Coordinates of C-alpha atoms and ligand atoms in Angstrom, one line a residue:
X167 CA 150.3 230.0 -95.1
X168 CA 148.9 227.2 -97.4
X169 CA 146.3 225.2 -96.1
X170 CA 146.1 221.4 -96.5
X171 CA 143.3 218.8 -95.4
X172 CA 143.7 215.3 -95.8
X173 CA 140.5 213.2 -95.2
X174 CA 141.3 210.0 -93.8
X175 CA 143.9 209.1 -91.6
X176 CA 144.8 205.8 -92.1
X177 CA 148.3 203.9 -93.3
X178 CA 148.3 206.0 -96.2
X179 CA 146.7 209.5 -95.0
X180 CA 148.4 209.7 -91.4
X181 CA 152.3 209.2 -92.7
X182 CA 152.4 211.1 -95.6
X183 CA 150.5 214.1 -94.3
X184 CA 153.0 213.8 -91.2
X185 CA 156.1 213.6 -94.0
X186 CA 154.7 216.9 -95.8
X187 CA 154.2 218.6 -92.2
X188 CA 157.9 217.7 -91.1
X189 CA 159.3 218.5 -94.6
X190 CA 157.2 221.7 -95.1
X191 CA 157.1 223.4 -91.8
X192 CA 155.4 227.0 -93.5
X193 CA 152.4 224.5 -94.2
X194 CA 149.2 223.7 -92.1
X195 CA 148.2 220.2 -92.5
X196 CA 145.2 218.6 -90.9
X197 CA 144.2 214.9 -91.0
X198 CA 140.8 214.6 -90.8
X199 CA 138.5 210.7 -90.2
X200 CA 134.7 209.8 -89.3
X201 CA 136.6 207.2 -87.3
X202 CA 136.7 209.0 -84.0
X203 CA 139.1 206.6 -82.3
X204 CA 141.4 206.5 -84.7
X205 CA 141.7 210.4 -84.4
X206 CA 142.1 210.1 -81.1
X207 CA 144.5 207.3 -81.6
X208 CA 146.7 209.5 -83.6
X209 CA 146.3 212.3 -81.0
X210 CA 147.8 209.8 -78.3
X211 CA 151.1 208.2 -77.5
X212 CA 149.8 204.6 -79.1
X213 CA 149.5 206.0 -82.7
X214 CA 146.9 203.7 -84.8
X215 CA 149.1 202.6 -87.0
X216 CA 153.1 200.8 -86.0
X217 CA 154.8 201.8 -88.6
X218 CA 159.3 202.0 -87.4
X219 CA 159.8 205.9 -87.3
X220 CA 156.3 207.2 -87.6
X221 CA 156.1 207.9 -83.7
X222 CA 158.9 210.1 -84.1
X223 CA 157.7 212.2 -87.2
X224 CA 154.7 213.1 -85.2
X225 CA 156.1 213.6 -82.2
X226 CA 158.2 216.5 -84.1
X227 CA 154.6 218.1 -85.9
X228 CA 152.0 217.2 -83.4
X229 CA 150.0 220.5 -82.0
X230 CA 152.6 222.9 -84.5
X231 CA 151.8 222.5 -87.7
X232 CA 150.4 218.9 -88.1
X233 CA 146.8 218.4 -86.1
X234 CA 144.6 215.3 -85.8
X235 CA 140.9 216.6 -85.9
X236 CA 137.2 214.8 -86.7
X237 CA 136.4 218.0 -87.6
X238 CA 136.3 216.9 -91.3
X239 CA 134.2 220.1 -92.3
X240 CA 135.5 222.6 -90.7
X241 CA 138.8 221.6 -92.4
X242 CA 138.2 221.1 -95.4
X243 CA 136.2 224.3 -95.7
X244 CA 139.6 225.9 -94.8
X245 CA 141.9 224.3 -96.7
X246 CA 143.5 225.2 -100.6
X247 CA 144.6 221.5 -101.0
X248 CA 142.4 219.0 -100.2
X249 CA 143.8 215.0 -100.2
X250 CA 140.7 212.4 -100.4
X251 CA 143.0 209.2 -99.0
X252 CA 139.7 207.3 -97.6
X253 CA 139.7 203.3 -98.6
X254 CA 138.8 202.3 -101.7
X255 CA 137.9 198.2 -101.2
X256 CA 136.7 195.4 -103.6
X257 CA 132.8 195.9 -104.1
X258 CA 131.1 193.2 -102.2
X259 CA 127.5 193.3 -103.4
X260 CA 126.3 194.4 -107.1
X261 CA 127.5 194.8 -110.0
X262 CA 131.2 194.0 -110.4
X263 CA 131.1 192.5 -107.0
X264 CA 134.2 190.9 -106.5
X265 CA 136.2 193.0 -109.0
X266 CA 135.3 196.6 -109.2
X267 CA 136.6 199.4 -106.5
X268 CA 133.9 200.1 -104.1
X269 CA 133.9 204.3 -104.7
X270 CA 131.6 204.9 -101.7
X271 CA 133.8 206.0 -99.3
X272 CA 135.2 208.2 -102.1
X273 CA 131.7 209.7 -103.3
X274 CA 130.5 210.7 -100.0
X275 CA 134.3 212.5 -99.2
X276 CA 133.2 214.4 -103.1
X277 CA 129.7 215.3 -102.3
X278 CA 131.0 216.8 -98.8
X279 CA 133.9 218.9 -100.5
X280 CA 131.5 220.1 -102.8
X281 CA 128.8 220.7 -99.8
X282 CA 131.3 222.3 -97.5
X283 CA 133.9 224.7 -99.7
X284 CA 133.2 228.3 -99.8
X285 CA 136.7 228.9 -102.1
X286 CA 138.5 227.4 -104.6
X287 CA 140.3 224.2 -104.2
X288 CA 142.9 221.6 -105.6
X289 CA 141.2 218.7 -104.8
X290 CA 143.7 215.5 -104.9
X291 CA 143.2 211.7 -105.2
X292 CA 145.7 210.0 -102.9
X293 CA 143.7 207.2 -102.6
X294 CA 144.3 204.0 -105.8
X295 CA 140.8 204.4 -107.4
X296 CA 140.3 203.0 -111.2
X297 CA 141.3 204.8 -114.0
X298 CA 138.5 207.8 -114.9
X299 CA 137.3 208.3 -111.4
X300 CA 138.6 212.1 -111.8
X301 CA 136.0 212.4 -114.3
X302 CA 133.4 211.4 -112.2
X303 CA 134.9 213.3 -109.0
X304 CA 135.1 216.3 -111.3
X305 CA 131.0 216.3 -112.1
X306 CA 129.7 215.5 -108.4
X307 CA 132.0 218.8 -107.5
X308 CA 131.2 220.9 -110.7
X309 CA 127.1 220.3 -110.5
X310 CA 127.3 221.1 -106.9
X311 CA 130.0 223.9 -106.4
X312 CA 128.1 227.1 -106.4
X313 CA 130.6 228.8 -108.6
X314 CA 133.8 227.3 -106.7
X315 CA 136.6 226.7 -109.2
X316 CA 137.7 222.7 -108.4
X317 CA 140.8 221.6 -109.8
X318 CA 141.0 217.8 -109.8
X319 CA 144.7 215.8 -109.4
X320 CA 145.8 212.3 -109.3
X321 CA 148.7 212.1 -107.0
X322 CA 148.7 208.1 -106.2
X323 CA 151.1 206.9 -103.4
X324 CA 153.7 204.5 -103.6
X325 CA 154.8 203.7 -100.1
X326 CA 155.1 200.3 -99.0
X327 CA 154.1 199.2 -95.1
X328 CA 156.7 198.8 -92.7
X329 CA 159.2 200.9 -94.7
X330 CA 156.9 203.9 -95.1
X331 CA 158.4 206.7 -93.7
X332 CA 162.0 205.7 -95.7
X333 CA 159.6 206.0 -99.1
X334 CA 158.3 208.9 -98.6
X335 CA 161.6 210.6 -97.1
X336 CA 163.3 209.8 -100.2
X337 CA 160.5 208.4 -102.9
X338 CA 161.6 206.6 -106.3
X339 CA 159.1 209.3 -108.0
X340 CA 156.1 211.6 -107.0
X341 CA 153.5 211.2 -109.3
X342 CA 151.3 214.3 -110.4
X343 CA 148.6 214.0 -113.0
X344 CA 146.1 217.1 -113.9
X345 CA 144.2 218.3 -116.9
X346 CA 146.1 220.0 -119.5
X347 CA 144.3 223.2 -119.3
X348 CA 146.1 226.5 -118.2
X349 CA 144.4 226.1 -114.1
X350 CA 145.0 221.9 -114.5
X351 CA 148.4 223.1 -114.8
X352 CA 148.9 225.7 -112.3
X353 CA 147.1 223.4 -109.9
X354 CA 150.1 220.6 -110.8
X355 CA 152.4 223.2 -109.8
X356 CA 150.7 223.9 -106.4
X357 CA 151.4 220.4 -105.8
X358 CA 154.9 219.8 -107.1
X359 CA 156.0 223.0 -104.7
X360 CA 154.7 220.9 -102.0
X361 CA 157.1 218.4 -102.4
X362 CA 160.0 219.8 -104.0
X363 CA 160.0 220.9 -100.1
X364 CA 162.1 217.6 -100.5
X365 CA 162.1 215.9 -103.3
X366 CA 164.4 216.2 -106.4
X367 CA 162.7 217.9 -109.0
X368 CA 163.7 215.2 -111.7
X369 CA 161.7 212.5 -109.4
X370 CA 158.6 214.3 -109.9
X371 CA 156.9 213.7 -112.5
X372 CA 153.3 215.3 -114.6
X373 CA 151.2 213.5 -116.7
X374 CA 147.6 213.8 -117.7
X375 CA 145.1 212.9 -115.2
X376 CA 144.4 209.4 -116.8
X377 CA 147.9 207.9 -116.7
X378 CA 148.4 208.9 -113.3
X379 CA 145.6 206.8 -112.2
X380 CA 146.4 204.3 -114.6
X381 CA 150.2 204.0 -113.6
X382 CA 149.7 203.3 -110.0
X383 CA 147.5 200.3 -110.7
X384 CA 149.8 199.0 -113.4
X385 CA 152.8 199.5 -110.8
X386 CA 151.2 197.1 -108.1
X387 CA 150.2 195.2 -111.3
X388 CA 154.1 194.9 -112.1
X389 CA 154.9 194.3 -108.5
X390 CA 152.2 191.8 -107.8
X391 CA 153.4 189.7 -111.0
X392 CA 157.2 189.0 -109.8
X393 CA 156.1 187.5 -106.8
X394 CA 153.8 185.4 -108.9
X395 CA 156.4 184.5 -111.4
X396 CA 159.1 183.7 -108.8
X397 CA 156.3 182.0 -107.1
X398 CA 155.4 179.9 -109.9
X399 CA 158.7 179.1 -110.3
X400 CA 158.8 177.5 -106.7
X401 CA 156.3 175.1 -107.2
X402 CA 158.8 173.8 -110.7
X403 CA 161.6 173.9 -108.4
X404 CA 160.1 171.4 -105.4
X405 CA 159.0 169.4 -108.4
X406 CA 162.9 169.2 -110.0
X407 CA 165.2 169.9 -107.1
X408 CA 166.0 173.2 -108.1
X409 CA 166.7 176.0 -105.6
X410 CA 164.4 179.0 -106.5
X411 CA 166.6 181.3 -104.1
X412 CA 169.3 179.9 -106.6
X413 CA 166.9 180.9 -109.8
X414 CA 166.3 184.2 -108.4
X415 CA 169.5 185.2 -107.5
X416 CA 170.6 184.0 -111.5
X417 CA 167.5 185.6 -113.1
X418 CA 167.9 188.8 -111.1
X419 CA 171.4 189.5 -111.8
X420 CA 170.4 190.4 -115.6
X421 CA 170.1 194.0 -115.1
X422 CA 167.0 194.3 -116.9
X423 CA 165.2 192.3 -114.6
X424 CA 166.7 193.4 -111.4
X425 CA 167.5 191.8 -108.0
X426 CA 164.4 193.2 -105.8
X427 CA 160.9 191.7 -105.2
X428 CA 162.1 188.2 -106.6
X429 CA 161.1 186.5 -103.0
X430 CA 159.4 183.5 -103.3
X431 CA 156.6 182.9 -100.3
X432 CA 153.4 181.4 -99.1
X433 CA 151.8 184.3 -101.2
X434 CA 151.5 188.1 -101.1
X435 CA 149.2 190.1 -99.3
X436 CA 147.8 193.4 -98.0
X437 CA 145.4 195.8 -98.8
X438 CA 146.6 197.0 -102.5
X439 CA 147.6 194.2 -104.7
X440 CA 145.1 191.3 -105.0
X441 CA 142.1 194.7 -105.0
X442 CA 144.4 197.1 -107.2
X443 CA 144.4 193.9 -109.8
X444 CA 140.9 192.7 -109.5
X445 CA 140.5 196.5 -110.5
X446 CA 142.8 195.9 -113.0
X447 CA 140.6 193.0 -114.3
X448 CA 137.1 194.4 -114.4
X449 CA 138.8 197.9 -116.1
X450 CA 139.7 195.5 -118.8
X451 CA 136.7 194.0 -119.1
X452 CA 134.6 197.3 -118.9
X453 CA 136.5 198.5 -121.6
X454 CA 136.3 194.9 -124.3
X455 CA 139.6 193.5 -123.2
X456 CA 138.7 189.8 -122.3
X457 CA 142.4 189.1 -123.1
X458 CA 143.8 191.4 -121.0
X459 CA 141.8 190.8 -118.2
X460 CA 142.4 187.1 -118.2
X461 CA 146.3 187.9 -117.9
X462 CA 146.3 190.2 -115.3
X463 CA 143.9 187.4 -113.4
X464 CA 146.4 184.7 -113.9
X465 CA 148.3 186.7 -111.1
X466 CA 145.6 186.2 -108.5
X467 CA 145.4 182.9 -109.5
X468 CA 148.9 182.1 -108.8
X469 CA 148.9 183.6 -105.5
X470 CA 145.5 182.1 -104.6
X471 CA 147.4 178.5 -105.9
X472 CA 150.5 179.0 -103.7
X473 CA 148.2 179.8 -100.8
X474 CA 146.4 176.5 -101.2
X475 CA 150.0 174.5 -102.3
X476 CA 151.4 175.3 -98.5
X477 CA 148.3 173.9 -96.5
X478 CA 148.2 170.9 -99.1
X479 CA 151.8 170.4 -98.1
X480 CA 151.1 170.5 -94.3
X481 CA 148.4 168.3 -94.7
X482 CA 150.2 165.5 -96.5
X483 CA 153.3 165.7 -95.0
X484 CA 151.4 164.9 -91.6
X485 CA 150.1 161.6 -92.8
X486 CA 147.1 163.6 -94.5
X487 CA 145.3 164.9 -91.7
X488 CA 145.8 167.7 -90.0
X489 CA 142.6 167.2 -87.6
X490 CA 143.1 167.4 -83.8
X491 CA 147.1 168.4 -84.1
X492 CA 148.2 171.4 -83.0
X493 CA 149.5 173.5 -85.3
X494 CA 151.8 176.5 -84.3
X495 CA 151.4 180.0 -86.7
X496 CA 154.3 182.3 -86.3
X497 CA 153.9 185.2 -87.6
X498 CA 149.8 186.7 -89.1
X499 CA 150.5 190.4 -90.0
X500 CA 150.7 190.5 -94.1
X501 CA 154.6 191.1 -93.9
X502 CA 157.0 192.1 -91.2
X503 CA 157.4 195.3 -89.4
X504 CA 153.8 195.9 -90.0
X505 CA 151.0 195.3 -87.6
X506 CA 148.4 195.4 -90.8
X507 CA 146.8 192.0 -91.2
X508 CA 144.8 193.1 -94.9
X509 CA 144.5 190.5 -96.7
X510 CA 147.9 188.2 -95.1
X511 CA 148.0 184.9 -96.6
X512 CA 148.0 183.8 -93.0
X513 CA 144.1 184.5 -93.1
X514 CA 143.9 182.0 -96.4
X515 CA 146.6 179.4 -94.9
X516 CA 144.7 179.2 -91.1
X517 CA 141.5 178.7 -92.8
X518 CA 142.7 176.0 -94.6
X519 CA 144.1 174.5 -91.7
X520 CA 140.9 175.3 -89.5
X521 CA 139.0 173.5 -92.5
X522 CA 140.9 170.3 -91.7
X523 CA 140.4 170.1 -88.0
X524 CA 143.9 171.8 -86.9
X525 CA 144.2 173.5 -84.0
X526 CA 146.1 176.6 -83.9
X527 CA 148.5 178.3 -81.7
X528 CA 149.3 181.5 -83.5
X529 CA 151.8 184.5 -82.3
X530 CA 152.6 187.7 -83.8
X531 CA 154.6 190.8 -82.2
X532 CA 152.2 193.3 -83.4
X533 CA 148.9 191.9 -83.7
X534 CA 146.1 191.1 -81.0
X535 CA 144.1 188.5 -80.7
X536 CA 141.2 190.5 -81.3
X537 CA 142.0 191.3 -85.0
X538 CA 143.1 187.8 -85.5
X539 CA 139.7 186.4 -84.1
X540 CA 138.1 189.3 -86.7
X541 CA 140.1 188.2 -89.6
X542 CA 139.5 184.7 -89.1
X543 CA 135.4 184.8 -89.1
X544 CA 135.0 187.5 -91.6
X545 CA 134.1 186.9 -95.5
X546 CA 136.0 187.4 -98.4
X547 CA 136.3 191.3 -98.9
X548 CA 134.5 192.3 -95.8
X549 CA 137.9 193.6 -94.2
X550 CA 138.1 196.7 -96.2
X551 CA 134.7 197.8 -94.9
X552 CA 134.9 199.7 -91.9
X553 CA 131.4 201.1 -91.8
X554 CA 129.8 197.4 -92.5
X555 CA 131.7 196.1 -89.6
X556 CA 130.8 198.3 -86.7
X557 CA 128.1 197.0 -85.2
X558 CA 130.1 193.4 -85.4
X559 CA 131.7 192.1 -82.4
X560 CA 134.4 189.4 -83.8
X561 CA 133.3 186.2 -83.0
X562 CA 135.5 183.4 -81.9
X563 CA 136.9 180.9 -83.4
X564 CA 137.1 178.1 -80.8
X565 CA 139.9 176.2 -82.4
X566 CA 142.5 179.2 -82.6
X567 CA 144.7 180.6 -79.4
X568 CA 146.2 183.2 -79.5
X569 CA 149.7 183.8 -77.5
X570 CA 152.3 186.5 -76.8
X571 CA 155.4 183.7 -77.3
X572 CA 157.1 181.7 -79.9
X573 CA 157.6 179.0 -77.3
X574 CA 154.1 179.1 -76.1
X575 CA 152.6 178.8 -79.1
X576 CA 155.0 175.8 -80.4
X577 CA 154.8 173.9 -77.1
X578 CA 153.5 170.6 -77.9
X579 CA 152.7 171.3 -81.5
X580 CA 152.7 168.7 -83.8
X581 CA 154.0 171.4 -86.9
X582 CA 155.0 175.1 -87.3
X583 CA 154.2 177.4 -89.8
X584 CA 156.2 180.9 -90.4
X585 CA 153.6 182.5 -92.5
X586 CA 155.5 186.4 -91.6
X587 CA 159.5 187.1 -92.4
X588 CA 159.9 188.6 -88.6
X589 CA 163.6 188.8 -87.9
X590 CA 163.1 187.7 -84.4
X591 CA 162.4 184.1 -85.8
X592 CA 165.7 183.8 -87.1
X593 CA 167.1 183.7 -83.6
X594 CA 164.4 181.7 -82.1
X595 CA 166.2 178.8 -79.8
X596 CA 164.7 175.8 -82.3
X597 CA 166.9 173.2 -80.1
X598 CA 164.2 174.1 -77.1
X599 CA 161.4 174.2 -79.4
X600 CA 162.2 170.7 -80.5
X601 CA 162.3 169.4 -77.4
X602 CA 159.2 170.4 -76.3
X603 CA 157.2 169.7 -79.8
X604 CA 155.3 166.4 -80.6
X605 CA 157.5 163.8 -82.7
X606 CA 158.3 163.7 -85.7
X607 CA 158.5 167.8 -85.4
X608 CA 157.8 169.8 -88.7
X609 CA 158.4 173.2 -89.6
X610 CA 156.8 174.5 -92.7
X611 CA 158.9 177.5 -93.4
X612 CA 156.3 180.2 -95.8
X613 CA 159.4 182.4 -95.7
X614 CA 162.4 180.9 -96.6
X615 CA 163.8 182.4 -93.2
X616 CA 165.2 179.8 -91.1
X617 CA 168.3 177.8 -91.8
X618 CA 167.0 174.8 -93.0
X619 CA 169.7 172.8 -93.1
X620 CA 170.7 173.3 -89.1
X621 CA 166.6 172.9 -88.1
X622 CA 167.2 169.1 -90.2
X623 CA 170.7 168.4 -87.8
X624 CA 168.4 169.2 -84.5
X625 CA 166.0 166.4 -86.0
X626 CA 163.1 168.7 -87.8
X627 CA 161.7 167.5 -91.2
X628 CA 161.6 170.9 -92.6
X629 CA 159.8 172.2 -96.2
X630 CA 161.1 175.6 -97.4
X631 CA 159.3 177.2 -100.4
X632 CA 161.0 176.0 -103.8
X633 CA 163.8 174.3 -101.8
X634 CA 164.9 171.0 -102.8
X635 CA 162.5 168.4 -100.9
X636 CA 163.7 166.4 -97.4
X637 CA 163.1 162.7 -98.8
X638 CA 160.1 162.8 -96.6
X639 CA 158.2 165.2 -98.2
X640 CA 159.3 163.5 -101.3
X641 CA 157.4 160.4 -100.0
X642 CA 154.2 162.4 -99.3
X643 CA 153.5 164.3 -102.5
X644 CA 150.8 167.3 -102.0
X645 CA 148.3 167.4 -104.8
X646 CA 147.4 170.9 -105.1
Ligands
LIG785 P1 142.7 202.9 -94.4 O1 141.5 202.1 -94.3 O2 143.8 202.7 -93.5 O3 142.3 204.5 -94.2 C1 141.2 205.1 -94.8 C2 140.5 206.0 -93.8 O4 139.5 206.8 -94.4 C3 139.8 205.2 -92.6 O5 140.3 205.6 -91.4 C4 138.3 205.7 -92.8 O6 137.7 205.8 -91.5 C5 138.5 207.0 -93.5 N1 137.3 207.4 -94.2 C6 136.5 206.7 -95.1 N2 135.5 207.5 -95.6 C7 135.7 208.7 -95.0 C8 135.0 209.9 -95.2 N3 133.9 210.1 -96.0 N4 135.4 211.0 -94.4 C9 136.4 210.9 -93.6 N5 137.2 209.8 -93.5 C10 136.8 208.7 -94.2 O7 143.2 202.9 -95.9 P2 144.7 203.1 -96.4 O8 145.5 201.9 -96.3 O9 145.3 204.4 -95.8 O10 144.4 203.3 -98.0 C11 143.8 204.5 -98.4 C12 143.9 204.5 -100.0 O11 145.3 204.5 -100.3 C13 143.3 203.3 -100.7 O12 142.8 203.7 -101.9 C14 144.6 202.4 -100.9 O13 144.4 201.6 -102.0 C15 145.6 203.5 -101.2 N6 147.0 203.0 -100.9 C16 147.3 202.3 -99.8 C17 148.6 201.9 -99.5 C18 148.9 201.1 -98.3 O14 150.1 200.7 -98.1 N7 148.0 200.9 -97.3 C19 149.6 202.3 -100.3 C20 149.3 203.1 -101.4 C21 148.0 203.4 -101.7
LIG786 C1 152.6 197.6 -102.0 C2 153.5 198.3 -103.0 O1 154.9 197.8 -102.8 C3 153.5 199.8 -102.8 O2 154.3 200.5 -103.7 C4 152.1 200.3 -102.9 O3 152.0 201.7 -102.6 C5 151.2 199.5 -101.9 O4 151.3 198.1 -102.1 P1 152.7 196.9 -99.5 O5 151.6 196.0 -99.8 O6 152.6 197.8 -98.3 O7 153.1 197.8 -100.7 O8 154.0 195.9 -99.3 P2 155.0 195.2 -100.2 O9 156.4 195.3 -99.7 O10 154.8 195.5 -101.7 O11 154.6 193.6 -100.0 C6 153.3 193.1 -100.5 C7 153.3 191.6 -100.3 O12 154.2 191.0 -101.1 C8 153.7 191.2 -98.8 O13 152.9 190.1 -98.4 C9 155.1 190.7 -99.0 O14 155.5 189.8 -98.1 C10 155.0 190.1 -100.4 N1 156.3 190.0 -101.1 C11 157.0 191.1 -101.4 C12 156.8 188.7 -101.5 O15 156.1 187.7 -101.3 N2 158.0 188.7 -102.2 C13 158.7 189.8 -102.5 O16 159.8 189.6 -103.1 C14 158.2 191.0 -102.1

């Protein structure tokens, strides 16, 4: 039977090791953390992670041939295939702070592989990590491997939160990249019999080791750059009384550019784009390519602009101050289905509003007050860094309640903001929360998931993203 480890068992590790477990039932997998409540998280009936069908995958594998262990050396010493998934965050302190990927959690993982193995082993890089890491992988392992035969792979993942277990049930591609040597290519075909458990052959594709690493970060690149495009595009709109859901539905029926990921919003966020491009941006830099760099930054920028655009908005739509009113947040996680607040422009837009003197009401279906209290006092980058923020007990942030109702938290607000596409707000009764909101009511829709148009009839001045403006948000122009 072969033997797989993955090490680290988070939103990336703990699904697609349960996926290959389900699909591959003559394989051992294990899913091995340092995090000792997450293990036992994920050997519980409350899995760390919500993810929509993930419960049931496990519950199929659990205890047969998928286990949960913090055993991470034992494990790996075991194992033919071993899966590095740990995080790989924005550097925070030295050089390339800011920009380059923090490879930490990835060197320790190496160094322990290398400590730990007493046979040979396919050791693969799950996690995003900048283009050449094998390299550097390859000599921790090779100047410590006491004769052990390493094979190095890049193998990047491509699942998107909330719709996980769908992506990797039936993925666009699998990506396998190895050196071009007779065992770099044996060890590609250890992989690729792994998933063609499931997978079409045709959707798996080999490559060389650098343009597997290179292609994942260029594909969040792509993906990161139609949102800023179409949400670019929303700011001309407001300006000219375009509709940008009509410009997106035109522009994406050319089927060269394509219908999906052309929805505008308050900004994107999670934990791979902005750090996948700021990786992007110091590569480019490392390697001479100012130009380059600069391009790929212009990406950020628009998100970080459309971030700042919204809370402008609020602010001057309320008679320029926000300070003392109660504003109501529906919706924090990054996007819906997702518990995962990483990076959610909700953390960017509350801040802005907490910097004016709001107060805020905020409700989400899958995320507790305790991480929003975290995400709310930490810096810039912290987030990703698990073993910085131990010791810190979130602080609170006196101006921010959190509830577990729509109506709660929009009971006597002064505004709304939908900063998360929940389907649940759609059917929200807006006629009730009217009544029992301050006048005049607002509703600052980050979405574009209400009907704007009925909200106006109940008496709401209402913004959408890059709709065409109420006259009263013509009269009190944001400067961004
Ligand atoms: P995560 O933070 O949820 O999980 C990483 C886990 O690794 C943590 O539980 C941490 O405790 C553990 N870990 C760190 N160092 C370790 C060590 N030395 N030994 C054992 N465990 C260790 O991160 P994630 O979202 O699963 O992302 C992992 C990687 O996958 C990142 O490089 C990310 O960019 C990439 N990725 C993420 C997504 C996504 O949607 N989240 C999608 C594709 C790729
Ligand atoms: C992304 C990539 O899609 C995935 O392939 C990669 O493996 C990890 O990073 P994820 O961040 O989980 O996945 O979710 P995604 O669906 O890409 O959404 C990212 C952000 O973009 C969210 O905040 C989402 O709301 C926003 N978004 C997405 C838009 O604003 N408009 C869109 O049209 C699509």
């Amino acid at each position: 039977m072969v033997k797989i480890c993955c090490i680290g068992a988070g939103y990336v590790g703990g699904p697609t090791m349960a996926v290959i477990a389900l699909k591959c039932p003559d394989i051992e997998v294990a899913v091995v953390d340092i995090s000792v409540p997450r293990i036992n998280a994920w050997n519980s009936d409350q899995l760390p992670i919500y993810e929509p069908g993930l419960e049931d995958v496990v519950k199929q594998c659990r205890g047969k041939n998928l286990f949960f262990s913090t055993d991470v050396e034992k494990h790996v010493c075991e194992a033919d295939i071993v899966f590095v998934s740990v995080n790989t965050p924005t550097k925070t302190r030295g050089l390339g702070a800011g920009k380059a990927a923090d490879l930490t959690y990835w060197e320790s993982a190496a160094r322990m592989i290398a400590d730990v193995s007493k046979s040979d082993k396919i050791v693969v890089e799950k996690s995003t990590v900048p283009v050449k890491t094998a390299e550097a992988i390859e000599k921790i392992l090779t100047h410590n491997s006491k004769g052990i035969n390493f094979q190095i792979l890049s193998n990047p993942e491509f699942l998107a939160e909330g719709t996980a277990i769908e992506d990797l049930f039936k993925p666009d591609r699998v990506l396998i990249g190895g050196r071009e040597t007779p065992e770099g290519q044996k060890a590609i075909k250890t992989l690729k019999d792994v998933y063609a458990h499931w997978v079409p052959e045709e959707n798996i594709i080999t490559t060389n080791l650098w343009s597997a690493e290179l292609s994942k970060l260029a594909a969040n690149a792509f993906l990161a750059q139609r949102i800023s495009s179409v949400n670019a595009m929303s700011a001309l709109c407001e300006a000219t009384g375009a509709n940008v859901t009509e410009v997106s539905y035109a522009v994406g029926k050319d089927t060269r550019i394509g219908s999906k990921f052309l929805n505008p919003s308050v900004g994107f966020g999670g934990s791979c784009f902005q750090k996948d491009i700021l990786n992007l941006v110091y590569i480019c830099e490392c390697n001479g390519l100012p130009e380059v760099a600069e391009y790929w930054r212009q990406v950020i920028k628009i998100n970080d602009y459309q971030k700042s655009r919204f809370v402008n908005r609020i602010v001057a739509s309320m008679f320029n101050t926000v300070s003392n009113k109660k504003i109501a947040v529906l919706g924090f996680a990054f996007k819906k289905d997702t518990g995962d607040t990483r990076e959610t422009p909700a953390i960017d837009v509350c801040k802005g509003l907490l910097g004016d003197k709001a107060r805020l009401s905020i409700y989400d279906p899958q995320v507790t007050e305790d991480q929003i209290q975290r995400d709310l006092s930490m810096n810039k980058f912290d987030w990703d860094h698990p073993l910085h923020l131990q010791p810190m007990s979130p602080s609170t942030v006196k101006q921010v309640s959190v509830v577990w109702d729509a109506y709660a938290a929009t009971k006597d607000a002064h505004g709304v903001c939908i900063l998360t596409e929940w389907n649940e707000f759609k059917t929200l009764d807006f006629q009730k929360i009217y009544d029992n909101m301050q006048k005049p009511a607002f509703i600052f829709d980050g979405r574009n998931v209400v009907d704007a148009e009925k909200l106006r009839e109940i008496g709401f001045i209402v913004y959408s993203i890059g709709k065409p403006l109420d006259a009263w948000l013509k009269d009190m122009p944001a400067v961004a």
